[in-house]
């Protein structure tokens, strides 16, 4: 085990997650359901099976040994996580990258980190009975504090702006609608952590087949992310039928638009594929990071969420979502980011002591 290497992998996963929505900003004249489902097929279907087949010894043989109830639980939690992923994209539309991520991932961090050890009855033994566990608990509390500070800064920034200024930074800004969607998304997104916990026996099967320790979690992703595909696919199909937007996949203009408004197909497909693969890579690196964290593997979820918020906030500044904020508010958000960076170091150190 190498917890510091695990922290590095979690940072890579956080960067991938925080960046996945950026390519979607370049998609032109495609409805949301078209580009979301296009990117999702790469994220939830193609990428998991492709990379698992490269790194897993006898992937089909491993999957054939998975007990049906284990596979069912992974897919079920994936379906529930799909509701979180589905509304996560809507949160970015209504709140922007930085504020949207802070609210969603704050809730996701608390639920996804604490519920698995509580459900297994190992919370007290893992976090309270040893020095390393108490250090990790401190890191968890620092993460929650950092998330609160970032979200508070985002609320102050939005409170200072006029409706016109808010929409100049985020075209479809709607704080009340975005907050409601973000809360739902954060709670449901935590189900991914539950799916990974349910898939622990699959890692043992993969390891027994000869798969290296960094890659044993990849078959679990195939099942959990397939569940996400079910949820998102059903909803996008409903919107496609309702909006009659399927023709956009072959270059037709949206309903009521002129022929000159036909979408640029090659660019849209490439950007959507890039977004989808980036979305998958967050979990690709997550499983690698978790493999290095030893008995405190559940703390990986906190590291993952903190890293996403750090890089999501940086993207928010890059897209000038904070350009009209008061200096005191910008200092507040940087203080929140500093807390999150410090939390990842503290959690990594605690894992290193317990390794």
Coordinates of C-alpha atoms in Angstrom, one line a residue:
X1 CA 0.0 0.0 0.0
X2 CA 1.2 3.5 -0.8
X3 CA -1.4 6.1 0.5
X4 CA 0.5 9.1 -0.9
X5 CA 0.4 7.5 -4.3
X6 CA -3.3 6.9 -3.7
X7 CA -3.8 10.6 -2.9
X8 CA -2.1 11.5 -6.3
X9 CA -4.5 9.1 -8.1
X10 CA -7.5 10.7 -6.4
X11 CA -6.3 14.1 -7.5
X12 CA -6.1 12.8 -11.1
X13 CA -9.6 11.5 -10.7
X14 CA -10.8 14.8 -9.3
X15 CA -9.3 16.7 -12.2
X16 CA -11.0 14.4 -14.7
X17 CA -14.4 14.8 -12.9
X18 CA -14.1 18.6 -12.6
X19 CA -13.1 18.9 -16.3
X20 CA -15.7 16.5 -17.9
X21 CA -18.3 19.2 -18.5
X22 CA -15.9 21.6 -20.2
X23 CA -16.0 19.8 -23.6
X24 CA -19.8 20.0 -23.5
X25 CA -19.5 23.8 -23.5
X26 CA -18.2 23.5 -27.0
X27 CA -21.1 21.4 -28.4
X28 CA -23.2 23.5 -30.8
X29 CA -26.8 23.1 -31.9
X30 CA -27.4 19.8 -30.1
X31 CA -30.1 19.5 -27.5
X32 CA -29.0 18.7 -23.9
X33 CA -30.4 15.1 -24.1
X34 CA -28.5 14.4 -27.4
X35 CA -25.1 15.4 -26.2
X36 CA -25.6 14.0 -22.7
X37 CA -26.6 10.6 -23.9
X38 CA -23.8 10.6 -26.6
X39 CA -21.2 11.4 -24.0
X40 CA -22.8 8.9 -21.6
X41 CA -22.6 6.0 -24.0
X42 CA -18.8 6.5 -24.0
X43 CA -18.7 7.0 -20.2
X44 CA -21.1 4.3 -19.0
X45 CA -20.6 1.6 -21.6
X46 CA -17.7 1.8 -24.0
X47 CA -14.9 3.1 -21.6
X48 CA -15.6 0.8 -18.6
X49 CA -15.6 -2.4 -20.7
X50 CA -12.7 -1.2 -22.9
X51 CA -10.3 -0.4 -20.1
X52 CA -11.4 -3.3 -17.9
X53 CA -10.7 -5.7 -20.8
X54 CA -7.2 -4.2 -21.2
X55 CA -6.2 -4.4 -17.5
X56 CA -8.3 -7.3 -16.1
X57 CA -7.0 -10.9 -16.5
X58 CA -9.8 -12.9 -18.1
X59 CA -12.5 -10.2 -17.7
X60 CA -15.4 -12.4 -19.1
X61 CA -14.3 -15.3 -16.8
X62 CA -14.3 -12.9 -13.8
X63 CA -17.7 -11.5 -14.6
X64 CA -19.0 -15.0 -15.1
X65 CA -18.1 -15.9 -11.5
X66 CA -19.9 -12.9 -9.9
X67 CA -22.8 -14.0 -7.8
X68 CA -26.1 -12.7 -9.2
X69 CA -27.1 -10.9 -6.0
X70 CA -23.7 -9.0 -6.0
X71 CA -24.1 -8.0 -9.6
X72 CA -27.7 -7.0 -8.9
X73 CA -26.7 -4.7 -6.0
X74 CA -24.0 -3.0 -8.1
X75 CA -26.4 -2.3 -10.9
X76 CA -29.1 -1.2 -8.5
X77 CA -26.9 1.3 -6.8
X78 CA -25.7 2.4 -10.3
X79 CA -29.3 3.1 -11.3
X80 CA -29.7 5.2 -8.1
X81 CA -26.4 6.9 -8.8
X82 CA -27.7 7.6 -12.3
X83 CA -30.3 9.9 -10.9
X84 CA -27.5 11.8 -9.2
X85 CA -25.4 12.0 -12.4
X86 CA -28.4 13.0 -14.5
X87 CA -29.2 15.9 -12.2
X88 CA -25.5 16.8 -11.7
X89 CA -25.4 18.1 -15.3
X90 CA -28.5 20.2 -14.6
X91 CA -26.8 21.6 -11.5
X92 CA -23.9 22.8 -13.6
X93 CA -26.4 24.5 -16.0
X94 CA -28.3 26.3 -13.2
X95 CA -25.5 27.1 -10.7
X96 CA -22.2 27.0 -12.7
X97 CA -19.2 24.8 -12.1
X98 CA -17.9 26.1 -8.8
X99 CA -21.0 26.6 -6.7
X100 CA -22.8 23.6 -8.3
X101 CA -20.0 21.3 -7.5
X102 CA -19.6 22.6 -3.9
X103 CA -23.2 21.9 -3.0
X104 CA -23.6 18.6 -4.8
X105 CA -20.3 17.1 -3.7
X106 CA -20.6 18.4 -0.1
X107 CA -23.6 16.2 0.5
X108 CA -22.1 13.4 -1.6
X109 CA -19.0 13.5 0.6
X110 CA -20.8 13.1 3.9
X111 CA -23.2 10.3 2.7
X112 CA -20.7 8.4 0.6
X113 CA -17.9 8.4 3.2
X114 CA -19.7 7.8 6.4
X115 CA -22.6 5.4 5.5
X116 CA -20.5 2.4 4.3
X117 CA -18.5 2.0 7.6
X118 CA -21.6 2.8 9.6
X119 CA -23.6 0.1 7.8
X120 CA -20.8 -2.4 8.3
X121 CA -20.5 -1.4 12.0
X122 CA -16.8 -0.6 11.6
X123 CA -16.9 3.2 12.0
X124 CA -15.8 3.3 15.7
X125 CA -13.0 0.7 15.2
X126 CA -11.8 2.4 12.0
X127 CA -11.8 6.0 13.1
X128 CA -11.8 6.3 16.9
X129 CA -9.6 3.5 18.2
X130 CA -6.2 4.4 16.6
X131 CA -4.1 7.5 16.0
X132 CA -4.2 7.0 12.3
X133 CA -8.0 6.8 12.4
X134 CA -8.4 10.0 14.4
X135 CA -6.1 11.8 12.0
X136 CA -8.3 10.6 9.1
X137 CA -11.4 11.8 11.0
X138 CA -9.7 15.2 11.4
X139 CA -9.2 15.2 7.6
X140 CA -12.9 14.4 7.0
X141 CA -13.9 17.2 9.3
X142 CA -11.6 19.6 7.4
X143 CA -13.1 18.5 4.1
X144 CA -16.6 19.2 5.3
X145 CA -15.4 22.6 6.6
X146 CA -13.8 23.4 3.3
X147 CA -16.9 22.5 1.4
X148 CA -19.0 24.7 3.7
X149 CA -16.7 27.6 3.2
X150 CA -16.7 27.3 -0.6
X151 CA -20.4 26.9 -0.8
X152 CA -20.9 29.9 1.6
X153 CA -18.6 32.0 -0.6
X154 CA -20.6 30.9 -3.7
X155 CA -23.9 32.0 -1.9
X156 CA -22.3 35.4 -1.0
X157 CA -21.1 35.9 -4.6
X158 CA -24.5 35.2 -6.0
X159 CA -26.2 37.3 -3.4
X160 CA -24.1 40.3 -4.5
X161 CA -24.9 40.0 -8.3
X162 CA -27.9 41.3 -10.2
X163 CA -30.0 38.8 -12.2
X164 CA -28.3 40.1 -15.4
X165 CA -24.8 39.6 -14.0
X166 CA -25.6 36.1 -12.8
X167 CA -26.8 35.1 -16.3
X168 CA -23.8 36.7 -17.9
X169 CA -21.6 34.2 -15.9
X170 CA -24.0 31.3 -16.1
X171 CA -26.5 31.5 -19.0
X172 CA -29.3 29.6 -17.3
X173 CA -28.6 30.7 -13.7
X174 CA -31.4 29.9 -11.3
X175 CA -30.3 29.6 -7.6
X176 CA -33.5 28.2 -6.1
X177 CA -34.0 25.6 -8.9
X178 CA -30.3 24.8 -8.9
X179 CA -30.1 24.4 -5.1
X180 CA -33.0 21.9 -5.1
X181 CA -31.5 19.9 -8.0
X182 CA -28.1 20.0 -6.3
X183 CA -29.4 18.6 -3.0
X184 CA -31.1 15.7 -4.8
X185 CA -28.1 15.1 -6.9
X186 CA -25.7 15.1 -4.0
X187 CA -27.7 12.5 -2.0
X188 CA -28.2 10.2 -5.0
X189 CA -24.6 10.5 -6.3
X190 CA -23.4 9.0 -3.0
X191 CA -24.9 5.7 -4.2
X192 CA -21.9 5.2 -6.3
X193 CA -19.8 4.7 -3.2
X194 CA -22.4 2.1 -2.0
X195 CA -22.2 0.3 -5.4
X196 CA -18.4 0.1 -5.1
X197 CA -18.7 -1.2 -1.5
X198 CA -21.2 -3.9 -2.7
X199 CA -18.7 -4.9 -5.4
X200 CA -15.9 -5.7 -3.0
X201 CA -16.2 -9.5 -3.6
X202 CA -15.7 -8.9 -7.3
X203 CA -12.3 -7.4 -6.6
X204 CA -11.3 -10.7 -4.8
X205 CA -12.4 -12.7 -7.8
X206 CA -10.4 -10.4 -10.2
X207 CA -7.3 -10.7 -8.0
X208 CA -7.6 -14.5 -7.9
X209 CA -7.7 -14.5 -11.7
X210 CA -4.3 -12.7 -11.6
X211 CA -5.2 -9.1 -12.1
X212 CA -2.8 -6.6 -10.6
X213 CA -3.9 -4.7 -7.4
X214 CA -4.3 -1.4 -9.1
X215 CA -6.9 -2.8 -11.5
X216 CA -9.1 -5.1 -9.5
X217 CA -11.8 -2.5 -9.2
X218 CA -12.4 -2.1 -12.9
X219 CA -14.9 -4.9 -13.4
X220 CA -17.0 -3.3 -10.6
X221 CA -17.2 -0.1 -12.7
X222 CA -18.7 -2.1 -15.6
X223 CA -21.7 -3.0 -13.5
X224 CA -22.2 0.2 -11.5
X225 CA -21.9 2.4 -14.6
X226 CA -24.2 0.2 -16.5
X227 CA -26.8 1.0 -13.9
X228 CA -26.2 4.7 -14.6
X229 CA -26.7 4.1 -18.3
X230 CA -30.2 2.6 -17.6
X231 CA -31.3 5.7 -15.7
X232 CA -29.9 8.3 -18.0
X233 CA -30.8 6.3 -21.1
X234 CA -34.5 6.1 -20.1
X235 CA -34.7 9.8 -19.3
X236 CA -32.9 11.0 -22.4
X237 CA -35.0 8.7 -24.6
X238 CA -38.1 10.3 -23.1
X239 CA -36.8 13.8 -23.9
X240 CA -35.8 12.8 -27.4
X241 CA -39.3 11.6 -28.2
X242 CA -40.9 14.6 -26.5
X243 CA -38.6 17.1 -28.3
X244 CA -38.3 15.2 -31.5
X245 CA -34.5 15.8 -31.4
X246 CA -33.2 12.4 -32.6
X247 CA -32.5 13.9 -36.1
X248 CA -29.7 16.0 -34.6
X249 CA -27.6 12.9 -34.4
X250 CA -27.5 12.8 -38.2
X251 CA -27.1 16.6 -38.7
X252 CA -30.7 17.8 -38.8
X253 CA -31.5 21.2 -37.4
X254 CA -33.6 21.5 -34.2
X255 CA -37.3 21.7 -34.7
X256 CA -38.3 25.2 -35.8
X257 CA -34.7 26.1 -36.8
X258 CA -33.4 27.0 -40.3
X259 CA -31.3 24.5 -42.3
X260 CA -28.3 26.8 -41.7
X261 CA -28.5 25.9 -38.0
X262 CA -27.5 22.3 -38.6
X263 CA -25.1 21.0 -35.9
X264 CA -21.4 20.4 -36.7
X265 CA -21.5 16.6 -36.3
X266 CA -17.8 15.7 -36.2
X267 CA -16.9 18.3 -33.6
X268 CA -20.0 17.5 -31.5
X269 CA -19.3 13.8 -31.5
X270 CA -15.6 14.3 -30.6
X271 CA -16.4 16.7 -27.8
X272 CA -19.1 14.5 -26.4
X273 CA -16.8 11.5 -26.5
X274 CA -14.1 13.5 -24.8
X275 CA -16.5 14.6 -22.1
X276 CA -17.7 11.0 -21.6
X277 CA -14.3 9.5 -21.3
X278 CA -13.2 12.2 -18.9
X279 CA -16.3 11.4 -16.8
X280 CA -15.2 7.7 -16.7
X281 CA -11.6 8.5 -15.9
X282 CA -12.6 10.0 -12.5
X283 CA -13.6 6.5 -11.4
X284 CA -10.8 4.8 -13.3
X285 CA -8.3 6.8 -11.1
X286 CA -10.6 6.4 -8.1
X287 CA -10.3 2.6 -8.1
X288 CA -6.5 3.0 -8.5
X289 CA -6.3 5.4 -5.5
X290 CA -8.6 3.2 -3.4
X291 CA -6.3 0.2 -3.9
X292 CA -3.5 2.1 -2.2
X293 CA -5.4 3.2 0.9
X294 CA -5.4 0.0 2.9
X295 CA -8.0 -0.6 5.7
X296 CA -9.1 3.0 5.5
X297 CA -10.2 2.7 1.9
X298 CA -13.6 4.4 2.6
X299 CA -11.7 7.7 3.1
X300 CA -11.1 7.5 -0.7
X301 CA -14.5 9.0 -1.3
X302 CA -13.6 12.1 0.7
X303 CA -10.3 12.5 -1.1
X304 CA -12.2 12.1 -4.4
X305 CA -14.8 14.7 -3.6
X306 CA -12.3 17.2 -2.2
X307 CA -10.2 16.9 -5.3
X308 CA -13.2 17.5 -7.6
X309 CA -14.2 20.6 -5.7
X310 CA -10.6 22.0 -5.8
X311 CA -10.4 21.6 -9.5
X312 CA -14.0 22.6 -10.1
X313 CA -13.4 25.9 -8.3
X314 CA -10.3 26.5 -10.4
X315 CA -12.4 25.9 -13.5
X316 CA -14.9 28.4 -12.1
X317 CA -12.2 31.0 -11.9
X318 CA -11.0 30.1 -15.4
X319 CA -14.4 30.7 -16.8
X320 CA -14.7 34.0 -14.9
X321 CA -17.6 32.9 -12.8
X322 CA -16.0 34.8 -9.8
X323 CA -14.9 37.9 -11.7
X324 CA -17.6 40.1 -10.2
X325 CA -17.2 38.8 -6.7
X326 CA -15.9 41.1 -4.0
X327 CA -12.2 40.5 -2.9
X328 CA -13.4 39.3 0.5
X329 CA -15.6 36.7 -1.2
X330 CA -12.7 35.5 -3.5
X331 CA -10.5 35.3 -0.5
X332 CA -13.1 33.2 1.2
X333 CA -13.3 30.7 -1.6
X334 CA -9.5 30.4 -1.7
X335 CA -9.5 29.7 2.0
X336 CA -12.0 26.9 1.4
X337 CA -9.8 25.5 -1.3
X338 CA -6.8 25.7 1.0
X339 CA -8.8 23.7 3.6
X340 CA -9.6 21.0 1.1
X341 CA -6.0 20.8 -0.1
X342 CA -4.9 20.5 3.5
X343 CA -7.5 17.8 4.2
X344 CA -6.2 15.6 1.4
X345 CA -2.7 15.8 2.9
X346 CA -4.0 15.0 6.4
X347 CA -6.1 12.1 5.2
X348 CA -3.2 10.8 3.2
X349 CA -0.9 11.0 6.2
X350 CA -3.4 9.2 8.4
X351 CA -3.6 6.4 5.8
X352 CA 0.2 6.2 5.7
X353 CA 0.4 5.8 9.4
X354 CA -2.2 3.0 9.3
X355 CA -0.7 1.2 6.3

